[in-house]
PDB file of C-alpha atoms and ligand atoms in Angstrom:
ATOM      1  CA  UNK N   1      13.345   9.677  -6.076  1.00 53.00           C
ATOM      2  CA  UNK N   2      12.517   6.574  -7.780  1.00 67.00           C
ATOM      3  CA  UNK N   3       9.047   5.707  -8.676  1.00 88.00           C
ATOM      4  CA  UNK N   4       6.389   4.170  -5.867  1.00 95.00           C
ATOM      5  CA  UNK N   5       4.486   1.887  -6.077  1.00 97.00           C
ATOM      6  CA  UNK N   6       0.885   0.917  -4.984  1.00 98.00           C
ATOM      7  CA  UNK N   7      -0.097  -1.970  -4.123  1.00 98.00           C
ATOM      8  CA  UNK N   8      -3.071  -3.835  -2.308  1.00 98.00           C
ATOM      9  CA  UNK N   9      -2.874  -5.739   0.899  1.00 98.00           C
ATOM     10  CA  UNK N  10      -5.684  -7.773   1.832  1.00 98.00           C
ATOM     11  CA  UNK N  11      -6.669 -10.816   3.120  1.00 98.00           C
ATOM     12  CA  UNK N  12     -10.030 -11.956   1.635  1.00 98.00           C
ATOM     13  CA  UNK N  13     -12.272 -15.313   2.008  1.00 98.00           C
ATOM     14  CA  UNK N  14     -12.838 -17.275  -1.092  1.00 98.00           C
ATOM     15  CA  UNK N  15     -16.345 -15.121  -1.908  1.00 98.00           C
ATOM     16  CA  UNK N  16     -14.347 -12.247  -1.738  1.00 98.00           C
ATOM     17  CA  UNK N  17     -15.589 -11.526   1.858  1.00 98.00           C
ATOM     18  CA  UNK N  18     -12.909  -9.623   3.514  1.00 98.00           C
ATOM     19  CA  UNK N  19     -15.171  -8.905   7.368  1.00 98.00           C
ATOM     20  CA  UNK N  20     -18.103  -8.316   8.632  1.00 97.00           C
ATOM     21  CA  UNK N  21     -18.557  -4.254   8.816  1.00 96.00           C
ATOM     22  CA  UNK N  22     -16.269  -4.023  11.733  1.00 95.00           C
ATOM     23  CA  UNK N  23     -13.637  -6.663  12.055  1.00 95.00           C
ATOM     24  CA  UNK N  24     -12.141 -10.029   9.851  1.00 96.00           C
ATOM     25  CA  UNK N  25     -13.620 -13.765  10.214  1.00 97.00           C
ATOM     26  CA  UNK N  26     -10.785 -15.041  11.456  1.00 96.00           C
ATOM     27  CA  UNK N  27      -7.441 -14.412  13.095  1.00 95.00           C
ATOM     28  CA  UNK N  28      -4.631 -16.281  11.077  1.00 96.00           C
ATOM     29  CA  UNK N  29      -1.228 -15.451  12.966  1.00 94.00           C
ATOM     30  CA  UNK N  30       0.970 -16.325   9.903  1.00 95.00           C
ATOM     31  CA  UNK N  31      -1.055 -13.530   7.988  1.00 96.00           C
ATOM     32  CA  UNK N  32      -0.239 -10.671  10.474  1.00 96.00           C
ATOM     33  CA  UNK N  33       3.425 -11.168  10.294  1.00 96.00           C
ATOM     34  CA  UNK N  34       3.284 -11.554   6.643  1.00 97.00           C
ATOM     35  CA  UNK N  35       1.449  -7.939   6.704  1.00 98.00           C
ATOM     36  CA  UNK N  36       3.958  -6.979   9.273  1.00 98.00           C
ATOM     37  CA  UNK N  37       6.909  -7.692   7.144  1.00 97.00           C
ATOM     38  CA  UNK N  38       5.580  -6.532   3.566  1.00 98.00           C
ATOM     39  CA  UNK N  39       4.263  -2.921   4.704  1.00 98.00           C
ATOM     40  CA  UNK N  40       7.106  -2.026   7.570  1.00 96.00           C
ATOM     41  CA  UNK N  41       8.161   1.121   6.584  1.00 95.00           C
ATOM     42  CA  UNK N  42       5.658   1.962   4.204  1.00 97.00           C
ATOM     43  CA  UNK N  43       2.597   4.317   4.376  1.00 98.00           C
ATOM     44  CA  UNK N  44      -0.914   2.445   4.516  1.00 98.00           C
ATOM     45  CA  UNK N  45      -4.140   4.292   3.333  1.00 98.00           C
ATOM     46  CA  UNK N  46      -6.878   2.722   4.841  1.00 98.00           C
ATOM     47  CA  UNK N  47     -10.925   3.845   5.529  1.00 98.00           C
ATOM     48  CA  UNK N  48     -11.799   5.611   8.740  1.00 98.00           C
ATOM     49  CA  UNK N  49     -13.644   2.218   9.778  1.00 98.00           C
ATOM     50  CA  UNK N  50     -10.909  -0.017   9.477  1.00 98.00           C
ATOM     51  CA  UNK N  51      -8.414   2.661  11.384  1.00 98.00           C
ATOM     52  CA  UNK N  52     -11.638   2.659  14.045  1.00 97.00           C
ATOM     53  CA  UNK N  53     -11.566  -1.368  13.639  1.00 96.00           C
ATOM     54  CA  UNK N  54      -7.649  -1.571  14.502  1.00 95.00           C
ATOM     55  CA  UNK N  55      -8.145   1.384  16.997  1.00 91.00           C
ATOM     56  CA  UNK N  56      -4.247   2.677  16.842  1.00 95.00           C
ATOM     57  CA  UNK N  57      -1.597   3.613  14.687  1.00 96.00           C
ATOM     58  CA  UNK N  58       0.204   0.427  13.356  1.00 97.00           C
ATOM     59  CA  UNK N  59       4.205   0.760  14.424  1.00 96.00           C
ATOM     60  CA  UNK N  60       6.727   1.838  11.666  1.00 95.00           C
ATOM     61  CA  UNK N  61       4.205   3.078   9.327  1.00 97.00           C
ATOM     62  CA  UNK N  62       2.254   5.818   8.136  1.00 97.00           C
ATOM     63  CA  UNK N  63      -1.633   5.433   8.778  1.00 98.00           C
ATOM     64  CA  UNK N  64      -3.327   8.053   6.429  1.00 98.00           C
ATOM     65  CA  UNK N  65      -6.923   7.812   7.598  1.00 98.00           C
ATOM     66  CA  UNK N  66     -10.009   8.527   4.641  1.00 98.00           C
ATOM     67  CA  UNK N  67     -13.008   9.995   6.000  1.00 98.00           C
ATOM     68  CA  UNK N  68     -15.592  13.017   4.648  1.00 98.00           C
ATOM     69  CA  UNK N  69     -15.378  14.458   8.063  1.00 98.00           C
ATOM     70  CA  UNK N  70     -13.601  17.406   7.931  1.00 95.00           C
ATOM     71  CA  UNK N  71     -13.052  17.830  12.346  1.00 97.00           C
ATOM     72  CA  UNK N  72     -12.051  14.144  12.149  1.00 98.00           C
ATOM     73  CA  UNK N  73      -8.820  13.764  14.200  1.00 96.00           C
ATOM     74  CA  UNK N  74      -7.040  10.953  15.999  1.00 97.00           C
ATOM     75  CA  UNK N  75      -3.490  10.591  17.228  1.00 96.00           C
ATOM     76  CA  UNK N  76      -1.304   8.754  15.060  1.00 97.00           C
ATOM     77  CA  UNK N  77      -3.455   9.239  12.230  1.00 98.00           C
ATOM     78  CA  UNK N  78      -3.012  11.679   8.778  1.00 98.00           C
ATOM     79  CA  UNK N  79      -6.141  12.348   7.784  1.00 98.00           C
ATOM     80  CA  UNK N  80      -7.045  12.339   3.823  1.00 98.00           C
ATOM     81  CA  UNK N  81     -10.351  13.576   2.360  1.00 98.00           C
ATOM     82  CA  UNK N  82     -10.013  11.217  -0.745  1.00 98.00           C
ATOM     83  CA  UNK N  83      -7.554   8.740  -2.248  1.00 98.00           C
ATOM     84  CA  UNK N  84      -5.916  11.192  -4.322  1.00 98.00           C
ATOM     85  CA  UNK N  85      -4.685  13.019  -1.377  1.00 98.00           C
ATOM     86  CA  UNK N  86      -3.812   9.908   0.733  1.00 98.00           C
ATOM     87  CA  UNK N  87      -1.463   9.067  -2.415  1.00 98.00           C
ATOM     88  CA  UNK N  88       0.299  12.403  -2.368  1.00 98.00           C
ATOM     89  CA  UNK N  89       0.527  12.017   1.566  1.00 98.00           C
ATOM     90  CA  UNK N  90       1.968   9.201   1.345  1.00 97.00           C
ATOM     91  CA  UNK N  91       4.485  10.492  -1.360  1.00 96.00           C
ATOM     92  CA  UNK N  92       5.300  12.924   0.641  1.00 96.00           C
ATOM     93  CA  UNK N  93       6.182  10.826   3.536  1.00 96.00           C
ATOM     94  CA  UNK N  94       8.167   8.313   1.743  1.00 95.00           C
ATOM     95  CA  UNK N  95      10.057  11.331   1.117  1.00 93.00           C
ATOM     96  CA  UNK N  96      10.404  12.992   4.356  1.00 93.00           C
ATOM     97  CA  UNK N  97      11.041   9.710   6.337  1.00 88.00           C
ATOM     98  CA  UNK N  98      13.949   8.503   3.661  1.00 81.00           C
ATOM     99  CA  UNK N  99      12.475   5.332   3.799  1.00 81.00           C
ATOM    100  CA  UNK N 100      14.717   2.350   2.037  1.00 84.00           C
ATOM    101  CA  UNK N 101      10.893   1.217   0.458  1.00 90.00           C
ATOM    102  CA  UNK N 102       9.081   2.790  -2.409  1.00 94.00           C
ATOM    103  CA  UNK N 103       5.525   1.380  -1.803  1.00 98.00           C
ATOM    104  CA  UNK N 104       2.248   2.560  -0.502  1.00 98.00           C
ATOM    105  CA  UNK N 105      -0.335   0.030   0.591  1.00 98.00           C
ATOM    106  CA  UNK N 106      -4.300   0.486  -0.108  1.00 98.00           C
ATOM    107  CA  UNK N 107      -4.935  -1.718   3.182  1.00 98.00           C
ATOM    108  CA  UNK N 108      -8.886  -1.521   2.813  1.00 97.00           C
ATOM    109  CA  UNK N 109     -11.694  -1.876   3.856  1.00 96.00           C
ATOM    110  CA  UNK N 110     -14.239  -2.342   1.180  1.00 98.00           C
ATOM    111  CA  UNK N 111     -14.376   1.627   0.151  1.00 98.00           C
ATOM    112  CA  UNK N 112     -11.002   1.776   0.026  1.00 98.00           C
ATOM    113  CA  UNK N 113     -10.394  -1.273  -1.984  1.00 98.00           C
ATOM    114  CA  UNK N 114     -13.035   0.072  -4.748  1.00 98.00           C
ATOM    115  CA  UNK N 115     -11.924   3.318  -4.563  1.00 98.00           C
ATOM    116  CA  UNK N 116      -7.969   3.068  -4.695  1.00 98.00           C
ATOM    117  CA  UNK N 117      -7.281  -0.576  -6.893  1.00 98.00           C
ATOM    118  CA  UNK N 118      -7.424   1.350 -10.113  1.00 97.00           C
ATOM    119  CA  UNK N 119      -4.291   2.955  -8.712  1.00 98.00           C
ATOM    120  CA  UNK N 120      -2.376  -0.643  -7.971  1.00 98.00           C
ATOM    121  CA  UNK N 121       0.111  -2.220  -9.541  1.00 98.00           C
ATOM    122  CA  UNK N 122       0.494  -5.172  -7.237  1.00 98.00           C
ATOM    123  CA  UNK N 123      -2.256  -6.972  -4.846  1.00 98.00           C
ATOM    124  CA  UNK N 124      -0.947  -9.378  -2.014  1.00 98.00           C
ATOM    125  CA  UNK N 125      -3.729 -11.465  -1.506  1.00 98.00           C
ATOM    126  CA  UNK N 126      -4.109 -13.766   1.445  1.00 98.00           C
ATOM    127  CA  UNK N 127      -7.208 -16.145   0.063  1.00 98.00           C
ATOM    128  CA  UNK N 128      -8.678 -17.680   3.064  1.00 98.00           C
ATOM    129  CA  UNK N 129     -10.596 -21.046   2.457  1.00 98.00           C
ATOM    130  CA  UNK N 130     -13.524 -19.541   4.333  1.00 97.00           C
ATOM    131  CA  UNK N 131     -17.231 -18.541   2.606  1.00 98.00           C
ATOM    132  CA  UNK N 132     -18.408 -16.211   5.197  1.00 98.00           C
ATOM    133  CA  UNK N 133     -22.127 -14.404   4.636  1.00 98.00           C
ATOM    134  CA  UNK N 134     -21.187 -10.550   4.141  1.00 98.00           C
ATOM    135  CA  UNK N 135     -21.740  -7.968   2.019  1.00 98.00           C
ATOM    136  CA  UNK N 136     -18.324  -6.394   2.947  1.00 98.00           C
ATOM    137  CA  UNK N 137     -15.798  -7.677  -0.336  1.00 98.00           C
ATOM    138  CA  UNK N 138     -12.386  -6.997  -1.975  1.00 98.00           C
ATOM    139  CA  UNK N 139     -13.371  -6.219  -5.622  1.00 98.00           C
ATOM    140  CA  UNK N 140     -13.691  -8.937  -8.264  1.00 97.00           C
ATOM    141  CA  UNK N 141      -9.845  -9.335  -9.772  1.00 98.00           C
ATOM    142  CA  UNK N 142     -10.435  -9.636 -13.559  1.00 96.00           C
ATOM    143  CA  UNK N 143      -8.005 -11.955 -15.269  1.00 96.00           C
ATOM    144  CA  UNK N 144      -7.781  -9.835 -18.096  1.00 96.00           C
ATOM    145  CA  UNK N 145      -5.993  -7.485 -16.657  1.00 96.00           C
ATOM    146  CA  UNK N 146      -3.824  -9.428 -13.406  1.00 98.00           C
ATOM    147  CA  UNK N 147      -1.760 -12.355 -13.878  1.00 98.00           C
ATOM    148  CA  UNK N 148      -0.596 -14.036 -10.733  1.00 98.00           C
ATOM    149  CA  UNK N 149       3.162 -13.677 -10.197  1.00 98.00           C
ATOM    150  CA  UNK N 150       3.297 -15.499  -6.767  1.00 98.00           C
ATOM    151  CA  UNK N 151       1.221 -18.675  -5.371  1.00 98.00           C
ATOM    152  CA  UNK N 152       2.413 -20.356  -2.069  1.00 97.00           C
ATOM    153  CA  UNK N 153       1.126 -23.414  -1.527  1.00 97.00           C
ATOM    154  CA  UNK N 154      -1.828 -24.054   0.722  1.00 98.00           C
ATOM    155  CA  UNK N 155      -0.970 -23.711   4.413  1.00 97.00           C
ATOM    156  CA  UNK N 156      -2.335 -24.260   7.853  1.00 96.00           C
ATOM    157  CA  UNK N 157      -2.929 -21.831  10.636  1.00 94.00           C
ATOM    158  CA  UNK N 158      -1.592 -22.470  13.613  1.00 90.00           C
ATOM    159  CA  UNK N 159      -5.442 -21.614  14.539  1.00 87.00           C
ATOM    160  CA  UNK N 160      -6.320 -24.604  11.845  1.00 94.00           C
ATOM    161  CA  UNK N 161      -7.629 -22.482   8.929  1.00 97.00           C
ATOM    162  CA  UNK N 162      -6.010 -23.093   5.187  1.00 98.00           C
ATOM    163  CA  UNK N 163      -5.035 -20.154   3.638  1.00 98.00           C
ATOM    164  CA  UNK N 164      -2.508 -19.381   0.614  1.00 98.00           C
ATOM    165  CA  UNK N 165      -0.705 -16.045  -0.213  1.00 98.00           C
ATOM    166  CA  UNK N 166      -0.732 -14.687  -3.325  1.00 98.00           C
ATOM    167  CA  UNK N 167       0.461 -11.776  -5.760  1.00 98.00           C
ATOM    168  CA  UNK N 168      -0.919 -10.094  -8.506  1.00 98.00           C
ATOM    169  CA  UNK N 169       0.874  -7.537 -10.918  1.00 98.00           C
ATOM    170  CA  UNK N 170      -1.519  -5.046 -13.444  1.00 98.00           C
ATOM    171  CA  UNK N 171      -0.709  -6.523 -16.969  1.00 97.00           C
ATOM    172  CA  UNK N 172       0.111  -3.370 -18.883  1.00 85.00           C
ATOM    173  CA  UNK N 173      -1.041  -2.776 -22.242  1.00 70.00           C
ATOM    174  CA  UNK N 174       1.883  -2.383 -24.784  1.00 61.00           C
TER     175      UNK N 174
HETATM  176  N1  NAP C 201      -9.538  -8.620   5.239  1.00 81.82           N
HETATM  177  C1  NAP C 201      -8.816  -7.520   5.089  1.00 81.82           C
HETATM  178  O1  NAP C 201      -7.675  -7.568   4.588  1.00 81.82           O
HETATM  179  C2  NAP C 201      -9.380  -6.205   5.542  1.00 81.82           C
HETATM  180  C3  NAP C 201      -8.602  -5.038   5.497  1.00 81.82           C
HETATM  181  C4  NAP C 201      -9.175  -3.843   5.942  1.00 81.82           C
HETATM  182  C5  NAP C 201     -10.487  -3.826   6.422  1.00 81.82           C
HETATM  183  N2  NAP C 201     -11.197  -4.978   6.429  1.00 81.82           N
HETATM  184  C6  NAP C 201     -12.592  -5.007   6.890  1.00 81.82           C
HETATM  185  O2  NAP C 201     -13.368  -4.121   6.081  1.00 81.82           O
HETATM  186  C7  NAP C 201     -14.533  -3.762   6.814  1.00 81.82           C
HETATM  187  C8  NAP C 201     -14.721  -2.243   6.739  1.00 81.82           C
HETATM  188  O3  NAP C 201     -14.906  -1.854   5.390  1.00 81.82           O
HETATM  189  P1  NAP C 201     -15.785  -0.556   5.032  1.00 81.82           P
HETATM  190  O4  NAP C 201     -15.863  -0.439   3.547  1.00 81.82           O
HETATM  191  O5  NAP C 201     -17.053  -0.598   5.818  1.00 81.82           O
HETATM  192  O6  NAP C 201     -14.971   0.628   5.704  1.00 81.82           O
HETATM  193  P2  NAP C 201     -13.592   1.388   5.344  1.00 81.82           P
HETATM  194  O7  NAP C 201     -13.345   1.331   3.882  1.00 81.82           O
HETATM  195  O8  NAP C 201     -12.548   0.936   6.277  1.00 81.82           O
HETATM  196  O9  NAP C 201     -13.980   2.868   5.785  1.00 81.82           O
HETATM  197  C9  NAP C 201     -15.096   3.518   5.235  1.00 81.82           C
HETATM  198  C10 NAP C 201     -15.013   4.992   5.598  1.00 81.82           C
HETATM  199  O10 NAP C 201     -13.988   5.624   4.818  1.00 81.82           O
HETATM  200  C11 NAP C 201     -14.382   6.952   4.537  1.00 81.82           C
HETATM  201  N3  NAP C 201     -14.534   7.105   3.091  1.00 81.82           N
HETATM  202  C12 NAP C 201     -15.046   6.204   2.211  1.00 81.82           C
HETATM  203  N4  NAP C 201     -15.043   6.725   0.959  1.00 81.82           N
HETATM  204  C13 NAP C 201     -14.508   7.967   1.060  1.00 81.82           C
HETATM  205  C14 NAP C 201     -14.255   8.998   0.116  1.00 81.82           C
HETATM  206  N5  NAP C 201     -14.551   8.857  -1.191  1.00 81.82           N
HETATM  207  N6  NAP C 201     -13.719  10.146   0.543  1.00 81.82           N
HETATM  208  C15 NAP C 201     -13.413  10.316   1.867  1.00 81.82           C
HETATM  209  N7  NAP C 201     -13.646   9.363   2.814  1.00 81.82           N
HETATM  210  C16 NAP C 201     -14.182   8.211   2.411  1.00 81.82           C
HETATM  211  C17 NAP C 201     -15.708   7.185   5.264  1.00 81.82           C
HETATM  212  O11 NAP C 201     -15.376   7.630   6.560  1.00 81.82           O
HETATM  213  P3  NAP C 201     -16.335   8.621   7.406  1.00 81.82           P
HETATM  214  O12 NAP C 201     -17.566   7.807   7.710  1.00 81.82           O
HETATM  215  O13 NAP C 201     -15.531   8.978   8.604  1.00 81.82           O
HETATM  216  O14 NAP C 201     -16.611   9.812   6.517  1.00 81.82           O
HETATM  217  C18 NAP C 201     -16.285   5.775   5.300  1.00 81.82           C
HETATM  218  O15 NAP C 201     -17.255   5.596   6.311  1.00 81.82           O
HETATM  219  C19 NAP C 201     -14.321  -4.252   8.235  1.00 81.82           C
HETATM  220  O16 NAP C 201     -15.004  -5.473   8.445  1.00 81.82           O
HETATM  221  C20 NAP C 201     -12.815  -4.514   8.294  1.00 81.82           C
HETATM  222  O17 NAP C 201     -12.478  -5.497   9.244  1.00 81.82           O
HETATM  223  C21 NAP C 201     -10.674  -6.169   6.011  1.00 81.82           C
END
């Protein structure tokens, strides 16, 4: 099998706020069918408060659920007890499922972001031109080690909110 790849999906505000504990600041409908059509197929590891947050299993992919409770369960979600094991879960699914893609998306929230970036090689940021007051944030992407390999230009919501879409790639050292 060739190798997979993590990457980051998220859709942050320009403070890095990326919701409010339970749910996003806005609802941009060019965003969800850009999340749609990037992670189809793939398996998402996301925090057991974002899985609460979207309350089901998304369609065509894997939804590998962190949480520290052991008797957790919910149906339609894999449950992982740390990011390691949501990696090889999802591995192990891109296996089993011959999928066509070779990616596994860290899809947040905040935990998940800090805890599973270090293990990305791409981040598809959505910047939202939004400050919102939160503590909730996508980790600070240092320009030392992420160039940007994609920049759309700046776009209107059909719900009136300018956003852009974004990737980053991991600059390897040499
Ligand atoms: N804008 C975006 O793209 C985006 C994407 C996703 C989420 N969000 C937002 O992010 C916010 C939620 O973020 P959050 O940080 O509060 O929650 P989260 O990351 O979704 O989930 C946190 C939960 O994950 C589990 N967890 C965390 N660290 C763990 C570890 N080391 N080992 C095992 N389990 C672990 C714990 O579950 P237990 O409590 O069950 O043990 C913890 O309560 C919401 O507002 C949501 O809307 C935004």
């Amino acid at each position: 099998m060739s190798k997979i790849t993590i990457s980051a999906i998220v859709a942050s505000a320009k403070n890095r706020v990326i919701g409010d504990g339970e749910q996003l600041f806005w609802k941009i409908s060019e965003d969800f069918r850009r999340l749609k059509e990037i992670t189809m197929g793939c398996p998402l590891i996301m925090g057991r408060k974002t899985w609460d947050s979207i309350g089901k299993p998304l369609p065509g992919r894997a939804s590998i659920v962190l949480t520290r409770n052991p008797k957790w369960q919910e149906n339609g979600a894999i449950k992982a007890s740390s990011i390691e094991e949501g990696i090889i879960i999802g591995t192990n699914w891109l296996k089993n499922n011959g999928s066509l893609k070779k990616e596994i998306f860290i899809f947040g929230g905040m935990d998940i972001y800090n805890l599973g970036l270090v293990y990305c090689d791409y981040i598809y940021l959505t910047e939202v031109d939004m400050y919102p007051d939160s503590k909730y944030v996508f980790p600070k992407i240092d320009p030392i080690k992420w160039k940007v390999t994609f920049e759309s230009k700046i776009k209107k919501s059909s719900e009136g909110i300018k956003f852009k879409f974004l990737t980053y790639k991991k600059i390897t050292q040499k």
